[in-house]
Tab-separated table of C-alpha atoms in Angstrom:
chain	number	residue	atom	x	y	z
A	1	UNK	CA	10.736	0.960	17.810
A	2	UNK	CA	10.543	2.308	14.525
A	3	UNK	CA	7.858	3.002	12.339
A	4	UNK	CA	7.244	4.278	8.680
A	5	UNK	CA	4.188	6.162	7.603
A	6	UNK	CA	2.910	6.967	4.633
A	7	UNK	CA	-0.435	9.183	3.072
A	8	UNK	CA	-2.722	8.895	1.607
A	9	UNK	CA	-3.423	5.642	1.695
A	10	UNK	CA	-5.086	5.723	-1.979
A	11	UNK	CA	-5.527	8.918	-4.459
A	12	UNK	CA	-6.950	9.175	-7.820
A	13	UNK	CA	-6.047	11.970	-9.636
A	14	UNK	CA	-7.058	13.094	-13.021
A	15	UNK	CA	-3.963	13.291	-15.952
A	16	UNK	CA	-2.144	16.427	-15.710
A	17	UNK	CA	-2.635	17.384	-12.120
A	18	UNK	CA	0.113	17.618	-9.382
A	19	UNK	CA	1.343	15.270	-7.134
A	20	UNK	CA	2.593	15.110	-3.428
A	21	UNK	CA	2.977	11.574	-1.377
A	22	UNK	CA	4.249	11.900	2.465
A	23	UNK	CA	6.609	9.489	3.921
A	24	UNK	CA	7.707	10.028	7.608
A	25	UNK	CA	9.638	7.620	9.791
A	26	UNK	CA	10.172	7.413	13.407
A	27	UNK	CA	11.920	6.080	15.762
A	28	UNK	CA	15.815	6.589	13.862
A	29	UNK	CA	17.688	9.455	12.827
A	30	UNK	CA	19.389	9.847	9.533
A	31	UNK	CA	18.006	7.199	7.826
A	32	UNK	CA	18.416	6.179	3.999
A	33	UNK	CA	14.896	6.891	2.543
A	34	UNK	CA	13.991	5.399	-0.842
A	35	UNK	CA	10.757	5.775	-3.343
A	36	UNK	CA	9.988	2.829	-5.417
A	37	UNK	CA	6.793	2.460	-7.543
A	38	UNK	CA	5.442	-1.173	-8.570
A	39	UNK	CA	3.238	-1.091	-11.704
A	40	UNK	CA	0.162	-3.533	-11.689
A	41	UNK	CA	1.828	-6.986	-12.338
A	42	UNK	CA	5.285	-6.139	-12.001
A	43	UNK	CA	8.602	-5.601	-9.998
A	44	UNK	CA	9.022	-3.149	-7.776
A	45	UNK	CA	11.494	0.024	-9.438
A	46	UNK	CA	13.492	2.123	-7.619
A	47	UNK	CA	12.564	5.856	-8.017
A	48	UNK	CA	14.718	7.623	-5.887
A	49	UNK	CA	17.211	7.516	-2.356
A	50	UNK	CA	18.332	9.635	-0.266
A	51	UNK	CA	21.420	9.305	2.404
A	52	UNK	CA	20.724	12.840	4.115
A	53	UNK	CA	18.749	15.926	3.994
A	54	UNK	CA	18.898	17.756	0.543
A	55	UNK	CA	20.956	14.564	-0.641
A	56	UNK	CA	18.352	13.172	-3.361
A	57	UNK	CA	20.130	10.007	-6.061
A	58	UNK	CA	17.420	9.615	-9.271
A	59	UNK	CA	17.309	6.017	-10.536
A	60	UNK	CA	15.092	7.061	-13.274
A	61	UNK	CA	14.673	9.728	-15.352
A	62	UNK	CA	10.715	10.858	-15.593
A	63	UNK	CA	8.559	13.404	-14.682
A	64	UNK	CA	8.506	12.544	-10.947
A	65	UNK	CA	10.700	14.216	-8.473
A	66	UNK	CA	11.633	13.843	-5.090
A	67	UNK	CA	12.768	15.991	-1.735
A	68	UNK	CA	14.087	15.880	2.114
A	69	UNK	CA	13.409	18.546	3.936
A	70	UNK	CA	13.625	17.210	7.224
A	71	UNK	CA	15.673	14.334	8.255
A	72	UNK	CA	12.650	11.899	9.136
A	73	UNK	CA	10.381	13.101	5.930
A	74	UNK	CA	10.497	11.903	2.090
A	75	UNK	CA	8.186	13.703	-0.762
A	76	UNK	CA	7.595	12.381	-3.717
A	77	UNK	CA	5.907	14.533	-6.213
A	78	UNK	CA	5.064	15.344	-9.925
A	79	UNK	CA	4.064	18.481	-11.744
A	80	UNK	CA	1.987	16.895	-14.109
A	81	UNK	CA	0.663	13.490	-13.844
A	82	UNK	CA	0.815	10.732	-16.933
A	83	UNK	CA	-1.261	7.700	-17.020
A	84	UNK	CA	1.801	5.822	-16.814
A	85	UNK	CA	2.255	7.530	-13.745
A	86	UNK	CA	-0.607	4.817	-11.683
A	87	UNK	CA	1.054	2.422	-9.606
A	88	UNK	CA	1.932	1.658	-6.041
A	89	UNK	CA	4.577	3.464	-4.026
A	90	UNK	CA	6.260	2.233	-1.584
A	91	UNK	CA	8.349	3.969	0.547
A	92	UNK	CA	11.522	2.487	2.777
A	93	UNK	CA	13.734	3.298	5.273
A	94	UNK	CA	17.088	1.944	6.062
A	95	UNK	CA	19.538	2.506	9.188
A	96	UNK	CA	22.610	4.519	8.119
A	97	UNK	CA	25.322	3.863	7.145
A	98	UNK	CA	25.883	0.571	8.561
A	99	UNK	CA	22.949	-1.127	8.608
A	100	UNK	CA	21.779	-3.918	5.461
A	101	UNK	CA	18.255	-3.965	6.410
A	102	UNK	CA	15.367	-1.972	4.706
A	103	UNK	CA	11.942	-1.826	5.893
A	104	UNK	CA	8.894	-0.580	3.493
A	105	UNK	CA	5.718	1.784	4.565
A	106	UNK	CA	2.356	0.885	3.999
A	107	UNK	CA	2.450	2.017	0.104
A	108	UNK	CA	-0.236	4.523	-1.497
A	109	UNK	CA	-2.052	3.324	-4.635
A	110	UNK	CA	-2.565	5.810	-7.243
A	111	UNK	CA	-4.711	5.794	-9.892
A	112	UNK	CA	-4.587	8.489	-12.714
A	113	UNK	CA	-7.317	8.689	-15.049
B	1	UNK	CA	19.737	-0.394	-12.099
B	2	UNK	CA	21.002	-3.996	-12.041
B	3	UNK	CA	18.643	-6.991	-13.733
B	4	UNK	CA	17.150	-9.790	-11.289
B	5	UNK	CA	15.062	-12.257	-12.609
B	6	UNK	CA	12.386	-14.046	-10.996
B	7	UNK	CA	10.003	-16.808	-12.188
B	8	UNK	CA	6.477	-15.162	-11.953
B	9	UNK	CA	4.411	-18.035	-10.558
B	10	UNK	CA	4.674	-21.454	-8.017
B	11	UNK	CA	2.294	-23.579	-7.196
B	12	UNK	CA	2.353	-25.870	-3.963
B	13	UNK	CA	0.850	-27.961	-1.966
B	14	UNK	CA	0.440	-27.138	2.019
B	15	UNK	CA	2.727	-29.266	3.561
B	16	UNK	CA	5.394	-29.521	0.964
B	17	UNK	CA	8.331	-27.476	0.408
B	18	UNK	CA	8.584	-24.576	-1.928
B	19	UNK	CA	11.261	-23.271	-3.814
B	20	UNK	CA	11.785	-19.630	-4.946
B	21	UNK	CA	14.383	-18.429	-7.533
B	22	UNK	CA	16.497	-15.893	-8.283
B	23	UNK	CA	19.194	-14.729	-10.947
B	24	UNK	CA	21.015	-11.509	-10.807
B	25	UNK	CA	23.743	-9.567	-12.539
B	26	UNK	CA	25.453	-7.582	-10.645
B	27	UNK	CA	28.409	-10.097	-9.412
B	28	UNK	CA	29.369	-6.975	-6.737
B	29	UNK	CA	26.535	-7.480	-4.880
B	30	UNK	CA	27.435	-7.793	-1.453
B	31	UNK	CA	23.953	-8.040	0.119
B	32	UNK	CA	21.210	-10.058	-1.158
B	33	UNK	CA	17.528	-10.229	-0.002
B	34	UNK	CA	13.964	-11.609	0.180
B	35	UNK	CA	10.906	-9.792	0.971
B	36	UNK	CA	7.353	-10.870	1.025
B	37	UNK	CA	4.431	-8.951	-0.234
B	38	UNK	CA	0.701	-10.053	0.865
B	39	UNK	CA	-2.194	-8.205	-1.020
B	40	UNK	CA	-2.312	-4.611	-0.784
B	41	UNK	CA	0.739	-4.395	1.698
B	42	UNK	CA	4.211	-3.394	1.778
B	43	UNK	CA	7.023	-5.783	1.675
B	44	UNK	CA	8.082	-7.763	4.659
B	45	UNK	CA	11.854	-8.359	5.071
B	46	UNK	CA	12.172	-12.009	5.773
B	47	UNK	CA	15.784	-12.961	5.236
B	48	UNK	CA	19.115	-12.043	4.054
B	49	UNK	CA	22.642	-13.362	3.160
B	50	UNK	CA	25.934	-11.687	2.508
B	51	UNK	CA	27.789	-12.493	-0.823
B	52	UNK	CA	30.189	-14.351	1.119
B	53	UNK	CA	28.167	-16.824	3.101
B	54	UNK	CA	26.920	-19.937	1.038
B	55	UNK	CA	23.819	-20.491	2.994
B	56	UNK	CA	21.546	-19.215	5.849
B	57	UNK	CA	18.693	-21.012	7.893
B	58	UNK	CA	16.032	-18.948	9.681
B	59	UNK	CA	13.449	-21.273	11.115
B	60	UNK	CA	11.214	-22.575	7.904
B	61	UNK	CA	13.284	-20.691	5.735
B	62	UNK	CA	16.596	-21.592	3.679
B	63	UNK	CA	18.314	-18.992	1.488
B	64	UNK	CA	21.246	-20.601	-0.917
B	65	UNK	CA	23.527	-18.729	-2.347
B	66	UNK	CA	25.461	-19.662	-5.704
B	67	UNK	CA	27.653	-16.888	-6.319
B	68	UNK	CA	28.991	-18.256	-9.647
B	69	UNK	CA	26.132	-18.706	-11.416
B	70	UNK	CA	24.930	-15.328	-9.069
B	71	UNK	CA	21.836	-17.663	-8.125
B	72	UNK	CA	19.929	-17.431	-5.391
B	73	UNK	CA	17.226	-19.411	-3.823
B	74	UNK	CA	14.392	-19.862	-1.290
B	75	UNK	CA	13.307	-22.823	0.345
B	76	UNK	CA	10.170	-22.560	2.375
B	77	UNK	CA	9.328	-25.996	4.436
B	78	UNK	CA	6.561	-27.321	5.154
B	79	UNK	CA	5.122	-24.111	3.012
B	80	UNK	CA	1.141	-23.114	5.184
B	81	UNK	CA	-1.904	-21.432	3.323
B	82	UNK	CA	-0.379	-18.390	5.183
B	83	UNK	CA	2.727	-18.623	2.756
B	84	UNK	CA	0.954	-17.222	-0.041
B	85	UNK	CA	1.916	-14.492	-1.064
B	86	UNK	CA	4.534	-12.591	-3.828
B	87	UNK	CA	7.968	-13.052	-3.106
B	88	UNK	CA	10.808	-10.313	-3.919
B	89	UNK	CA	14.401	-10.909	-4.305
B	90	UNK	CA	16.555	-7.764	-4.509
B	91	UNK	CA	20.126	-7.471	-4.632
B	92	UNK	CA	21.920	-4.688	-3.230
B	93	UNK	CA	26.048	-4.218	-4.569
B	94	UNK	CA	26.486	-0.798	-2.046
B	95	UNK	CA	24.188	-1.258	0.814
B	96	UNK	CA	22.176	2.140	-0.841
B	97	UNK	CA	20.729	1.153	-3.402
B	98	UNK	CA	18.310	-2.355	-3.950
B	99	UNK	CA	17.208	-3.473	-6.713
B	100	UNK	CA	14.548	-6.063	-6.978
B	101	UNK	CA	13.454	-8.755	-9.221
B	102	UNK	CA	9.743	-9.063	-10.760
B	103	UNK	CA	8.534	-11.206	-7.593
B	104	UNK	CA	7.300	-14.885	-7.620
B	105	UNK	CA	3.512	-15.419	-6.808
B	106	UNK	CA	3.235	-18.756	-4.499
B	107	UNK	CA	0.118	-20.100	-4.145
B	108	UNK	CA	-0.477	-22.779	-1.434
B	109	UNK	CA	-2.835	-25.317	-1.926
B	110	UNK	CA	-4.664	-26.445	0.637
């Protein structure tokens, strides 16, 4: 069966520091992987997707990036952090190409102060 | 990304049904979706429809779909304590990208 991973679970991190969050999945090969971040009291926004390695779509335009450099593994990170930055991330997966379900990792809260 | 619109709160008593709604923009969207989210979790996939199906059952759950007013809804009977939760609509008009709505918070009374 699948699974989807991701670490840490929480991180604080003080404003202007870097950024890495890990998502792995198991269990499929060439997945769709996606980054989303829900703010405190809101919707859930999509960040980024990817359909293969190297293959990286930005919904949003902000200091955050993302990369694939293995087919199973997402990376979200920032070079400096912004307050606006805190949030939860969520990470999914979806089957590819055919496939119309998505299923979401455990999320990592992140606080920037 | 595409707007979808959610009521933020329901209130309900346990036993009685609930109803969740939706509005989106995107009148492409071939898939559309509802997740749940309990406290500190990621979101549960619970049900979905295809943009040409009118309505799907899945046990205690009823998803409508109204594709010319591109409204969408979710019935929960006989909604439990364990219902509550926030509830996610998303919409998706490729099958790559989603994009979800602000999420309803049900609260079951007991």
């Amino acid at each position: 069966s699948q699974t989807i991973h991701q670490w840490p679970a929480t991180l604080v991190q003080p404003v202007g520091s870097p950024l890495s969050l890990e998502c792995t999945v198991e269990g499929t090969s060439n997945p769709n992987l996606y980054w989303y971040r829900q703010a405190a009291g809101r919707g859930l926004q999509l960040l980024f997707y990817s359909v293969g390695i190297g293959q990286i779509s930005s919904e949003v335009p902000q200091n955050l990036s993302a990369s694939r450099p293995q087919d199973r593994q997402f990376i979200l990170s920032s070079k400096k952090l912004l307050l606006s930055d805190s949030g939860f991330y969520l990470c999914a997966w979806k089957g590819h190409p055919s496939s119309y379900e998505q299923y979401f990792g455990p999320g990592t809260r992140l606080t920037v102060t | 990304g595409e707007d979808v619109e959610q009521s933020l709160f329901l209130s309900v008593r346990e036993g009685d049904s609930s109803v969740i709604n939706c509005t989106y923009t995107d009148s492409s969207s071939t898939y559309l979706y509802w997740y749940k989210q309990e406290p500190g979790a990621g979101l549960q996939l619970l049900t979905y429809i295809f943009s040409n199906m009118d309505m799907k059952q899945d046990q205690r759950l009823t998803v409508l779909l109204n594709k010319k007013d591109k409204h969408l809804s979710l019935r929960i009977a006989d909604t439990q304590t364990g219902d509550s939760a926030i509830y996610f609509c998303a919409e998706s008009p490729t099958g790559n990208q989603f994009y979800f709505g602000t999420g309803t918070s049900l609260t079951v009374i007991p």
